[in-house]
Amino acid sequence: RKEVEQDPGPFNVPEGATVAFNCTYSNSASQSFFWYRQDCRKEPKLLMSVYSSGNEDGRFTAQLNRASQYISLLIRDSKLSDSATYLCVVSLGNTGKLIFGQGTTLQVKP
Amino acid sequence: SAVISQKPSRDICQRGTSLTIQCQVDSQVTMMFWYRQQPGQSLTLIATANQGSEATYESGFVIDKFPISRPNLTFSTLTVSNMSPEDSSIYLCSVEVLGSGANVLTFGAGSRLTVL
């Protein structure tokens, strides 16, 4: 089993749609959780950290369920510029080591 | 956050040769990380480069194949030795972003390596 699993997609949605990505992780000692965004042929960039209470940043909402070892990202009112690959990232304990999921590709169409 | 410059941005190399990738950060950082992203795959940590000590390698990566230097707090190099086509990948340097919470990383633009 992969340490961090994501549905690779691609997710093809129209502009304005709401789309949700899910991610599961296997190590219960994981302490920090993130969503990164990677545009085609570019480096990954932090989209948002994920907190136990859930957090929102504009159109983006992240949720964490430690009991189920599950992380989600919700994007509302999708824009063309949201088209990218979204990487679920988990840190292992206090090692500082980050484990990246394979990414979920989103394509927003006009 | 820190600004990272990586070079070369891309290169095409012959089998059996070696390539050294440079990573320069605009501020002093304790740890620098080298990742690999193979075609269609996600990122895998190769090693953590600490100033003044040997790099710490992840399972599946060895110093003879991926020697790393860390001469000071703003610079590191990763060498891909005796390359084969399987080494074709993007190699990314990263550092922790201070003040943004533990483990948040910023990445260089990456070095895209093609081995013929």
Tab-separated table of N, CA and C in Angstrom, chain A residues 32 34 36 38 41-46 49 87 91 93 95-98 100-103, chain B residues 10 33 35 37 41-43 45 58 92 96 100 102-110 112:
chain	number	residue	atom	x	y	z
A	32	SER	N	1.819	16.444	10.084
A	32	SER	CA	1.478	17.651	9.334
A	32	SER	C	0.976	17.251	7.956
A	34	PHE	N	-0.580	18.759	4.044
A	34	PHE	CA	-0.565	19.898	3.134
A	34	PHE	C	-1.198	19.516	1.807
A	36	TYR	N	-0.300	20.759	-2.044
A	36	TYR	CA	0.548	21.528	-2.939
A	36	TYR	C	-0.089	21.525	-4.317
A	38	GLN	N	0.887	21.828	-8.436
A	38	GLN	CA	1.979	21.769	-9.406
A	38	GLN	C	1.425	22.013	-10.798
A	41	ARG	N	5.053	21.269	-15.887
A	41	ARG	CA	6.467	21.576	-16.079
A	41	ARG	C	6.986	22.649	-15.113
A	42	LYS	N	6.312	22.749	-13.982
A	42	LYS	CA	6.749	23.694	-12.957
A	42	LYS	C	6.992	22.952	-11.646
A	43	GLU	N	7.592	23.666	-10.674
A	43	GLU	CA	7.807	23.045	-9.376
A	43	GLU	C	6.543	23.108	-8.529
A	44	PRO	N	6.408	22.218	-7.533
A	44	PRO	CA	5.246	22.280	-6.635
A	44	PRO	C	5.309	23.536	-5.769
A	45	LYS	N	4.116	24.070	-5.493
A	45	LYS	CA	4.033	25.225	-4.596
A	45	LYS	C	2.939	24.969	-3.572
A	46	LEU	N	3.190	25.414	-2.340
A	46	LEU	CA	2.227	25.191	-1.280
A	46	LEU	C	0.909	25.889	-1.593
A	49	SER	N	-1.879	24.545	4.129
A	49	SER	CA	-1.712	23.521	5.152
A	49	SER	C	-3.093	23.035	5.558
A	87	LEU	N	-1.232	17.968	-5.191
A	87	LEU	CA	-0.475	16.941	-4.484
A	87	LEU	C	-0.843	16.941	-3.006
A	91	SER	N	3.653	14.712	6.449
A	91	SER	CA	4.969	14.605	7.088
A	91	SER	C	4.944	13.481	8.104
A	93	GLY	N	5.946	12.157	11.483
A	93	GLY	CA	6.393	12.457	12.825
A	93	GLY	C	7.232	13.707	12.877
A	95	THR	N	10.368	13.788	11.886
A	95	THR	CA	11.523	13.587	11.009
A	95	THR	C	11.693	14.720	10.021
A	96	GLY	N	10.623	15.439	9.773
A	96	GLY	CA	10.676	16.470	8.754
A	96	GLY	C	10.526	15.912	7.363
A	97	LYS	N	10.464	14.595	7.261
A	97	LYS	CA	10.368	13.986	5.927
A	97	LYS	C	8.944	14.115	5.406
A	98	LEU	N	8.825	14.584	4.186
A	98	LEU	CA	7.520	14.725	3.541
A	98	LEU	C	7.308	13.606	2.539
A	100	PHE	N	4.922	12.561	-0.616
A	100	PHE	CA	4.035	13.149	-1.604
A	100	PHE	C	3.146	12.079	-2.214
A	101	GLY	N	1.861	12.396	-2.354
A	101	GLY	CA	0.989	11.555	-3.145
A	101	GLY	C	1.299	11.736	-4.616
A	102	GLN	N	0.699	10.878	-5.442
A	102	GLN	CA	0.998	10.924	-6.875
A	102	GLN	C	0.340	12.107	-7.562
A	103	GLY	N	-0.593	12.748	-6.874
A	103	GLY	CA	-1.225	13.925	-7.449
A	103	GLY	C	-2.537	13.617	-8.140
B	10	ARG	N	17.829	22.457	-17.467
B	10	ARG	CA	17.626	21.215	-18.206
B	10	ARG	C	18.940	20.816	-18.867
B	33	PHE	N	16.969	19.906	0.881
B	33	PHE	CA	16.452	18.594	0.494
B	33	PHE	C	16.539	18.442	-1.018
B	35	TYR	N	14.966	16.228	-4.120
B	35	TYR	CA	13.883	15.340	-4.537
B	35	TYR	C	14.069	14.958	-5.996
B	37	GLN	N	11.593	13.671	-9.328
B	37	GLN	CA	10.250	13.447	-9.863
B	37	GLN	C	10.391	12.795	-11.224
B	41	GLN	N	5.252	10.743	-12.336
B	41	GLN	CA	5.237	10.302	-10.937
B	41	GLN	C	5.263	11.497	-9.992
B	42	SER	N	5.108	11.205	-8.718
B	42	SER	CA	5.208	12.269	-7.726
B	42	SER	C	6.649	12.402	-7.242
B	43	LEU	N	6.839	13.217	-6.239
B	43	LEU	CA	8.180	13.511	-5.759
B	43	LEU	C	8.646	12.460	-4.761
B	45	LEU	N	11.902	11.794	-2.045
B	45	LEU	CA	13.060	12.389	-1.395
B	45	LEU	C	14.287	11.525	-1.629
B	58	GLU	N	17.822	8.515	1.669
B	58	GLU	CA	16.632	7.702	1.847
B	58	GLU	C	16.866	6.308	1.268
B	92	LEU	N	14.801	18.243	-7.966
B	92	LEU	CA	14.364	19.485	-7.318
B	92	LEU	C	15.067	19.669	-5.981
B	96	GLU	N	13.107	24.384	3.879
B	96	GLU	CA	11.944	24.678	4.719
B	96	GLU	C	11.683	26.177	4.734
B	100	SER	N	6.427	29.576	8.529
B	100	SER	CA	5.173	29.102	7.939
B	100	SER	C	4.729	27.803	8.573
B	102	ALA	N	6.166	24.130	10.692
B	102	ALA	CA	7.159	23.092	10.443
B	102	ALA	C	6.842	22.346	9.156
B	103	ASN	N	7.880	21.960	8.469
B	103	ASN	CA	7.817	21.073	7.314
B	103	ASN	C	7.282	21.698	6.039
B	104	VAL	N	6.955	22.974	6.012
B	104	VAL	CA	6.503	23.575	4.760
B	104	VAL	C	7.732	23.824	3.900
B	105	LEU	N	7.686	23.344	2.672
B	105	LEU	CA	8.833	23.442	1.776
B	105	LEU	C	8.567	24.401	0.628
B	106	THR	N	9.636	25.082	0.223
B	106	THR	CA	9.622	25.792	-1.047
B	106	THR	C	10.648	25.125	-1.945
B	107	PHE	N	10.348	25.091	-3.238
B	107	PHE	CA	11.156	24.344	-4.191
B	107	PHE	C	11.834	25.266	-5.193
B	108	GLY	N	12.993	24.817	-5.659
B	108	GLY	CA	13.571	25.414	-6.835
B	108	GLY	C	12.771	24.997	-8.056
B	109	ALA	N	13.092	25.617	-9.187
B	109	ALA	CA	12.333	25.360	-10.418
B	109	ALA	C	12.622	23.982	-10.998
B	110	GLY	N	13.650	23.320	-10.495
B	110	GLY	CA	13.930	21.967	-10.948
B	110	GLY	C	14.938	21.916	-12.086
B	112	ARG	N	15.654	19.496	-15.282
B	112	ARG	CA	15.076	18.407	-16.083
B	112	ARG	C	16.201	17.702	-16.828
